[in-house]
PDB file of C-alpha atoms in Angstrom:
ATOM      1  CA  MET A   1     -35.537  15.250  25.927  1.00 27.00           C
ATOM      2  CA  ILE A   2     -33.704  12.586  23.900  1.00 31.00           C
ATOM      3  CA  SER A   3     -30.746  13.892  21.882  1.00 36.00           C
ATOM      4  CA  ILE A   4     -30.453  12.835  18.249  1.00 36.00           C
ATOM      5  CA  LYS A   5     -27.032  11.322  17.747  1.00 52.00           C
ATOM      6  CA  ASN A   6     -25.283  11.516  14.383  1.00 63.00           C
ATOM      7  CA  GLU A   7     -22.279   9.808  12.842  1.00 83.00           C
ATOM      8  CA  ILE A   8     -19.294  12.159  12.551  1.00 85.00           C
ATOM      9  CA  GLU A   9     -16.508  12.267   9.936  1.00 89.00           C
ATOM     10  CA  LEU A  10     -13.118  13.941   9.700  1.00 90.00           C
ATOM     11  CA  VAL A  11     -12.810  15.617   6.303  1.00 94.00           C
ATOM     12  CA  CYS A  12      -9.342  16.586   5.009  1.00 94.00           C
ATOM     13  CA  VAL A  13      -9.080  19.054   2.135  1.00 94.00           C
ATOM     14  CA  ILE A  14      -5.690  19.616   0.442  1.00 92.00           C
ATOM     15  CA  VAL A  15      -5.516  22.779  -1.667  1.00 91.00           C
ATOM     16  CA  ASN A  16      -2.981  25.204  -3.085  1.00 90.00           C
ATOM     17  CA  TYR A  17      -1.605  27.780  -0.677  1.00 89.00           C
ATOM     18  CA  GLY A  18      -3.957  30.684   0.013  1.00 92.00           C
ATOM     19  CA  LEU A  19      -7.297  28.889  -0.333  1.00 93.00           C
ATOM     20  CA  SER A  20      -7.710  27.562   3.216  1.00 92.00           C
ATOM     21  CA  LYS A  21      -9.773  30.495   4.540  1.00 94.00           C
ATOM     22  CA  LYS A  22     -12.305  30.084   1.734  1.00 95.00           C
ATOM     23  CA  ILE A  23     -12.504  26.322   2.348  1.00 96.00           C
ATOM     24  CA  GLU A  24     -13.005  26.840   6.083  1.00 93.00           C
ATOM     25  CA  LYS A  25     -15.765  29.397   5.420  1.00 95.00           C
ATOM     26  CA  LEU A  26     -17.522  26.987   3.039  1.00 96.00           C
ATOM     27  CA  ALA A  27     -17.226  24.192   5.624  1.00 95.00           C
ATOM     28  CA  ARG A  28     -18.812  26.341   8.334  1.00 94.00           C
ATOM     29  CA  GLN A  29     -21.626  27.279   5.950  1.00 96.00           C
ATOM     30  CA  ASN A  30     -22.230  23.547   5.521  1.00 95.00           C
ATOM     31  CA  GLY A  31     -22.445  22.906   9.248  1.00 92.00           C
ATOM     32  CA  SER A  32     -18.882  22.195  10.376  1.00 92.00           C
ATOM     33  CA  LYS A  33     -18.268  23.340  13.962  1.00 84.00           C
ATOM     34  CA  TYR A  34     -14.504  22.830  13.879  1.00 85.00           C
ATOM     35  CA  THR A  35     -11.851  23.631  11.249  1.00 89.00           C
ATOM     36  CA  SER A  36      -8.071  23.805  11.392  1.00 86.00           C
ATOM     37  CA  CYS A  37      -5.292  24.326   8.839  1.00 88.00           C
ATOM     38  CA  VAL A  38      -1.637  23.270   8.499  1.00 85.00           C
ATOM     39  CA  ILE A  39       0.964  24.120   5.853  1.00 85.00           C
ATOM     40  CA  ALA A  40       2.364  21.289   3.745  1.00 84.00           C
ATOM     41  CA  LYS A  41       4.142  20.517   0.476  1.00 81.00           C
ATOM     42  CA  GLY A  42       2.564  18.557  -2.351  1.00 79.00           C
ATOM     43  CA  THR A  43       4.466  16.178  -4.601  1.00 72.00           C
ATOM     44  CA  SER A  44       3.395  14.459  -7.798  1.00 61.00           C
ATOM     45  CA  ASN A  45       4.883  12.038 -10.269  1.00 53.00           C
ATOM     46  CA  THR A  46       4.606  14.174 -13.411  1.00 50.00           C
ATOM     47  CA  GLY A  47       7.539  13.338 -15.648  1.00 46.00           C
ATOM     48  CA  ILE A  48       8.933  16.513 -17.203  1.00 39.00           C
ATOM     49  CA  MET A  49       7.601  18.629 -14.304  1.00 37.00           C
ATOM     50  CA  ASP A  50       9.717  16.551 -11.923  1.00 43.00           C
ATOM     51  CA  LEU A  51      12.794  17.072 -14.091  1.00 39.00           C
ATOM     52  CA  MET A  52      12.216  20.819 -14.076  1.00 35.00           C
ATOM     53  CA  GLY A  53      11.758  20.859 -10.315  1.00 41.00           C
ATOM     54  CA  LEU A  54       8.251  22.302 -10.645  1.00 39.00           C
ATOM     55  CA  SER A  55       6.192  19.469  -9.188  1.00 48.00           C
ATOM     56  CA  ASP A  56       6.678  20.447  -5.524  1.00 56.00           C
ATOM     57  CA  THR A  57       4.063  23.019  -4.546  1.00 77.00           C
ATOM     58  CA  ARG A  58       3.131  24.699  -1.304  1.00 83.00           C
ATOM     59  CA  LYS A  59      -0.147  23.328   0.026  1.00 88.00           C
ATOM     60  CA  GLU A  60      -2.599  23.898   2.840  1.00 89.00           C
ATOM     61  CA  ILE A  61      -4.439  21.044   4.546  1.00 91.00           C
ATOM     62  CA  VAL A  62      -7.773  21.932   6.106  1.00 92.00           C
ATOM     63  CA  TYR A  63      -9.089  19.523   8.733  1.00 91.00           C
ATOM     64  CA  LEU A  64     -12.749  19.788   9.606  1.00 91.00           C
ATOM     65  CA  ILE A  65     -15.304  17.859  11.631  1.00 88.00           C
ATOM     66  CA  MET A  66     -18.735  17.376  10.085  1.00 91.00           C
ATOM     67  CA  GLU A  67     -21.861  15.272  10.523  1.00 90.00           C
ATOM     68  CA  SER A  68     -21.853  12.453   7.962  1.00 91.00           C
ATOM     69  CA  GLU A  69     -25.214  13.432   6.492  1.00 92.00           C
ATOM     70  CA  LYS A  70     -23.744  16.824   5.469  1.00 94.00           C
ATOM     71  CA  VAL A  71     -20.466  15.599   3.947  1.00 94.00           C
ATOM     72  CA  ASP A  72     -21.769  14.763   0.464  1.00 94.00           C
ATOM     73  CA  SER A  73     -23.382  18.186   0.091  1.00 95.00           C
ATOM     74  CA  PHE A  74     -20.163  19.895   1.219  1.00 96.00           C
ATOM     75  CA  LEU A  75     -17.998  17.867  -1.179  1.00 95.00           C
ATOM     76  CA  ASN A  76     -20.357  18.513  -4.089  1.00 94.00           C
ATOM     77  CA  GLU A  77     -20.240  22.266  -3.463  1.00 95.00           C
ATOM     78  CA  LEU A  78     -16.463  22.120  -3.030  1.00 94.00           C
ATOM     79  CA  ASP A  79     -16.118  20.312  -6.353  1.00 94.00           C
ATOM     80  CA  SER A  80     -18.423  22.760  -8.103  1.00 93.00           C
ATOM     81  CA  LYS A  81     -16.717  25.915  -6.793  1.00 94.00           C
ATOM     82  CA  TYR A  82     -13.084  24.834  -6.950  1.00 93.00           C
ATOM     83  CA  LYS A  83     -13.153  22.251  -9.781  1.00 92.00           C
ATOM     84  CA  PHE A  84     -11.577  19.371  -7.878  1.00 90.00           C
ATOM     85  CA  TYR A  85     -12.488  17.151 -10.822  1.00 86.00           C
ATOM     86  CA  LYS A  86      -9.589  18.806 -12.695  1.00 87.00           C
ATOM     87  CA  ALA A  87      -5.996  17.697 -12.084  1.00 82.00           C
ATOM     88  CA  ASN A  88      -4.022  19.650  -9.466  1.00 81.00           C
ATOM     89  CA  HIS A  89      -7.043  21.606  -8.243  1.00 87.00           C
ATOM     90  CA  GLY A  90      -7.301  19.850  -4.904  1.00 90.00           C
ATOM     91  CA  ILE A  91      -7.969  16.610  -3.070  1.00 92.00           C
ATOM     92  CA  ALA A  92     -10.483  15.867  -0.333  1.00 94.00           C
ATOM     93  CA  PHE A  93     -11.248  12.714   1.632  1.00 94.00           C
ATOM     94  CA  ALA A  94     -13.358  11.723   4.621  1.00 93.00           C
ATOM     95  CA  ILE A  95     -12.662   9.271   7.453  1.00 91.00           C
ATOM     96  CA  SER A  96     -15.056   7.978  10.104  1.00 85.00           C
ATOM     97  CA  VAL A  97     -14.423   9.304  13.606  1.00 79.00           C
ATOM     98  CA  SER A  98     -14.527   6.732  16.421  1.00 67.00           C
ATOM     99  CA  GLY A  99     -14.141   9.182  19.296  1.00 65.00           C
ATOM    100  CA  LEU A 100     -14.657  12.919  19.709  1.00 61.00           C
ATOM    101  CA  ILE A 101     -14.015  15.409  22.505  1.00 59.00           C
ATOM    102  CA  GLY A 102     -14.014  19.194  22.277  1.00 57.00           C
ATOM    103  CA  CYS A 103     -16.613  19.772  19.546  1.00 59.00           C
ATOM    104  CA  HIS A 104     -20.305  20.426  20.196  1.00 60.00           C
ATOM    105  CA  TYR A 105     -21.832  17.449  18.419  1.00 62.00           C
ATOM    106  CA  ASN A 106     -24.299  14.811  19.540  1.00 57.00           C
ATOM    107  CA  TYR A 107     -21.930  11.997  18.670  1.00 49.00           C
ATOM    108  CA  CYS A 108     -22.781   8.382  17.918  1.00 49.00           C
ATOM    109  CA  ASP A 109     -20.019   5.792  17.503  1.00 47.00           C
ATOM    110  CA  ASP A 110     -21.627   3.064  15.400  1.00 47.00           C
ATOM    111  CA  ARG A 111     -18.836   0.792  14.231  1.00 43.00           C
ATOM    112  CA  SER A 112     -21.353  -1.679  12.833  1.00 41.00           C
ATOM    113  CA  LEU A 113     -21.780   0.640   9.841  1.00 38.00           C
ATOM    114  CA  GLU A 114     -19.122  -0.955   7.677  1.00 44.00           C
ATOM    115  CA  GLU A 115     -18.663   0.128   4.081  1.00 50.00           C
ATOM    116  CA  LYS A 116     -16.407  -1.214   1.383  1.00 55.00           C
ATOM    117  CA  ASN A 117     -13.664   1.356   0.932  1.00 66.00           C
ATOM    118  CA  MET A 118     -12.102   1.995  -2.466  1.00 87.00           C
ATOM    119  CA  ASN A 119      -9.219   4.081  -1.110  1.00 90.00           C
ATOM    120  CA  ASP A 120      -6.871   4.083   1.853  1.00 91.00           C
ATOM    121  CA  LEU A 121      -4.971   6.796   3.652  1.00 93.00           C
ATOM    122  CA  ILE A 122      -1.321   5.822   4.201  1.00 93.00           C
ATOM    123  CA  THR A 123       0.385   7.934   6.870  1.00 91.00           C
ATOM    124  CA  VAL A 124       4.153   7.733   7.410  1.00 91.00           C
ATOM    125  CA  ILE A 125       6.048   9.556  10.181  1.00 84.00           C
ATOM    126  CA  VAL A 126       9.831   9.773   9.737  1.00 88.00           C
ATOM    127  CA  ASP A 127      12.809  11.843  10.869  1.00 87.00           C
ATOM    128  CA  LYS A 128      13.147  15.292   9.353  1.00 86.00           C
ATOM    129  CA  GLY A 129      14.731  15.135   5.897  1.00 90.00           C
ATOM    130  CA  LYS A 130      13.450  11.652   5.012  1.00 92.00           C
ATOM    131  CA  ALA A 131       9.982  12.534   3.725  1.00 92.00           C
ATOM    132  CA  GLU A 132      11.179  12.840   0.124  1.00 92.00           C
ATOM    133  CA  ASP A 133      12.608   9.311   0.360  1.00 95.00           C
ATOM    134  CA  VAL A 134       9.192   8.072   1.520  1.00 95.00           C
ATOM    135  CA  VAL A 135       7.484   9.716  -1.462  1.00 93.00           C
ATOM    136  CA  SER A 136      10.061   8.210  -3.829  1.00 94.00           C
ATOM    137  CA  ALA A 137       9.556   4.744  -2.341  1.00 96.00           C
ATOM    138  CA  ALA A 138       5.777   5.118  -2.515  1.00 95.00           C
ATOM    139  CA  SER A 139       6.015   6.050  -6.206  1.00 94.00           C
ATOM    140  CA  LYS A 140       7.934   2.835  -6.866  1.00 95.00           C
ATOM    141  CA  GLY A 141       5.057   0.954  -5.266  1.00 96.00           C
ATOM    142  CA  GLY A 142       2.451   2.624  -7.475  1.00 94.00           C
ATOM    143  CA  ALA A 143       1.524   5.829  -5.634  1.00 93.00           C
ATOM    144  CA  LYS A 144       0.767   8.874  -7.777  1.00 87.00           C
ATOM    145  CA  GLY A 145       2.067  11.380  -5.241  1.00 86.00           C
ATOM    146  CA  GLY A 146       1.839  12.468  -1.639  1.00 90.00           C
ATOM    147  CA  THR A 147       1.686  15.428   0.688  1.00 91.00           C
ATOM    148  CA  ILE A 148       4.417  16.300   3.174  1.00 91.00           C
ATOM    149  CA  ILE A 149       3.665  18.050   6.450  1.00 87.00           C
ATOM    150  CA  ASN A 150       6.886  19.684   7.520  1.00 71.00           C
ATOM    151  CA  ALA A 151       7.498  20.555  11.164  1.00 53.00           C
ATOM    152  CA  ARG A 152      10.459  22.839  10.399  1.00 42.00           C
ATOM    153  CA  GLY A 153      10.463  26.117  12.315  1.00 34.00           C
ATOM    154  CA  SER A 154       8.981  24.690  15.520  1.00 35.00           C
ATOM    155  CA  ALA A 155      11.063  25.206  18.632  1.00 38.00           C
ATOM    156  CA  SER A 156      12.312  22.034  20.289  1.00 41.00           C
ATOM    157  CA  ASP A 157      10.492  22.896  23.514  1.00 46.00           C
ATOM    158  CA  SER A 158       7.191  23.727  21.835  1.00 47.00           C
ATOM    159  CA  PRO A 159       4.151  21.440  22.175  1.00 49.00           C
ATOM    160  CA  CYS A 160       3.921  18.601  19.679  1.00 53.00           C
ATOM    161  CA  GLN A 161       1.494  18.905  16.779  1.00 57.00           C
ATOM    162  CA  LYS A 162      -1.177  16.216  16.589  1.00 57.00           C
ATOM    163  CA  ILE A 163      -2.344  14.563  13.386  1.00 55.00           C
ATOM    164  CA  PHE A 164      -5.078  11.924  13.764  1.00 55.00           C
ATOM    165  CA  ALA A 165      -4.322  11.943  17.538  1.00 51.00           C
ATOM    166  CA  VAL A 166      -0.661  11.014  16.870  1.00 53.00           C
ATOM    167  CA  GLU A 167       1.888  13.429  18.327  1.00 55.00           C
ATOM    168  CA  ILE A 168       4.351  14.765  15.733  1.00 52.00           C
ATOM    169  CA  GLU A 169       7.567  16.001  17.316  1.00 53.00           C
ATOM    170  CA  PRO A 170       9.286  19.104  15.828  1.00 56.00           C
ATOM    171  CA  GLU A 171      12.117  17.018  14.326  1.00 75.00           C
ATOM    172  CA  LYS A 172       9.677  14.759  12.458  1.00 80.00           C
ATOM    173  CA  GLU A 173       7.959  14.927   9.072  1.00 87.00           C
ATOM    174  CA  ILE A 174       4.702  13.305   8.083  1.00 88.00           C
ATOM    175  CA  VAL A 175       3.734  12.018   4.633  1.00 92.00           C
ATOM    176  CA  ILE A 176       0.123  11.340   3.694  1.00 93.00           C
ATOM    177  CA  ILE A 177      -0.776   9.351   0.590  1.00 94.00           C
ATOM    178  CA  ILE A 178      -4.201   8.469  -0.794  1.00 93.00           C
ATOM    179  CA  SER A 179      -3.989   5.030  -2.384  1.00 92.00           C
ATOM    180  CA  GLU A 180      -6.414   2.881  -4.336  1.00 91.00           C
ATOM    181  CA  SER A 181      -7.100  -0.040  -2.014  1.00 92.00           C
ATOM    182  CA  ASP A 182      -5.768  -2.642  -4.435  1.00 93.00           C
ATOM    183  CA  LYS A 183      -2.415  -0.792  -4.562  1.00 94.00           C
ATOM    184  CA  THR A 184      -2.030  -0.179  -0.834  1.00 93.00           C
ATOM    185  CA  ASP A 185      -0.101  -3.367  -0.063  1.00 93.00           C
ATOM    186  CA  SER A 186       2.390  -2.702  -2.863  1.00 96.00           C
ATOM    187  CA  ILE A 187       2.952   0.895  -1.734  1.00 95.00           C
ATOM    188  CA  VAL A 188       3.332  -0.074   1.921  1.00 94.00           C
ATOM    189  CA  GLU A 189       5.747  -2.878   1.028  1.00 94.00           C
ATOM    190  CA  SER A 190       7.868  -0.514  -1.079  1.00 96.00           C
ATOM    191  CA  ILE A 191       8.018   2.107   1.678  1.00 95.00           C
ATOM    192  CA  ASN A 192       8.856  -0.500   4.290  1.00 93.00           C
ATOM    193  CA  LYS A 193      11.621  -1.939   2.129  1.00 94.00           C
ATOM    194  CA  GLU A 194      13.212   1.416   1.245  1.00 94.00           C
ATOM    195  CA  MET A 195      12.901   2.982   4.714  1.00 94.00           C
ATOM    196  CA  ASP A 196      13.595  -0.232   6.682  1.00 91.00           C
ATOM    197  CA  LEU A 197      10.797   0.547   9.137  1.00 90.00           C
ATOM    198  CA  GLY A 198      11.493  -2.661  11.045  1.00 83.00           C
ATOM    199  CA  LYS A 199      14.501  -0.976  12.634  1.00 85.00           C
ATOM    200  CA  PRO A 200      13.935   0.843  15.941  1.00 81.00           C
ATOM    201  CA  ASN A 201      13.266   4.583  15.562  1.00 79.00           C
ATOM    202  CA  SER A 202      13.243   4.386  11.756  1.00 85.00           C
ATOM    203  CA  GLY A 203       9.651   5.552  11.367  1.00 87.00           C
ATOM    204  CA  VAL A 204       5.989   4.675  11.763  1.00 87.00           C
ATOM    205  CA  LEU A 205       3.448   3.786   9.070  1.00 92.00           C
ATOM    206  CA  PHE A 206      -0.274   3.211   9.462  1.00 88.00           C
ATOM    207  CA  VAL A 207      -3.188   2.732   7.073  1.00 91.00           C
ATOM    208  CA  GLN A 208      -6.776   3.936   7.475  1.00 90.00           C
ATOM    209  CA  PRO A 209      -9.799   3.239   5.251  1.00 90.00           C
ATOM    210  CA  VAL A 210     -11.210   6.286   3.466  1.00 92.00           C
ATOM    211  CA  LYS A 211     -14.990   6.594   3.125  1.00 87.00           C
ATOM    212  CA  ARG A 212     -15.167   9.261   0.403  1.00 87.00           C
ATOM    213  CA  THR A 213     -12.726  11.012  -1.916  1.00 91.00           C
ATOM    214  CA  LEU A 214     -12.756  14.026  -4.208  1.00 89.00           C
ATOM    215  CA  GLY A 215     -10.165  15.094  -6.761  1.00 85.00           C
ATOM    216  CA  ILE A 216      -8.344  11.735  -6.970  1.00 79.00           C
ATOM    217  CA  GLN A 217      -7.148  11.328 -10.546  1.00 70.00           C
ATOM    218  CA  LYS A 218      -7.464   7.817 -12.007  1.00 65.00           C
TER     219      LYS A 218
END
């Protein structure tokens, strides 16, 4: 028997604290065979809210693996149920997966399927305590906000967390930013300038194309 192989995507859903279980349930109902959740902090450039110290909110990031043909249906249902089209209701994005082990999928890696991406995912890994500086620098470059994954509370001898197959040590923080593609260079340049990433051990930044987005405010 010949197995039917399907393209696979990693879908990331960022929501307010307490919603992750519902998102994971919805993902499984739409065919996802793997979901995972981490706690994070959201930031936004919102003027008076920043001055009042109310723009930082506790977030949950749900990572799930799904066949590409099912992603649109999942995102449409997510948008309908949780109103991602409204500001501050959530953000979701999908990235092509080029390798997969540990999930029961008939996986096909077809890198010839190139699409023009309108958004990029900027990921920055820095020493603990510097994530806010990254967000500030990104804002100067045109970013509208970011999400901070904080490793505080992990014991120094505990296993490293992994985000996009990159090990995150307990004394590190990770910042993820969704950028319009035409603003990515400006944001990256601003972060690099402010954080001086050219210096050894000052941090790591990488950019990935995003196939689909939901909840990104123009």
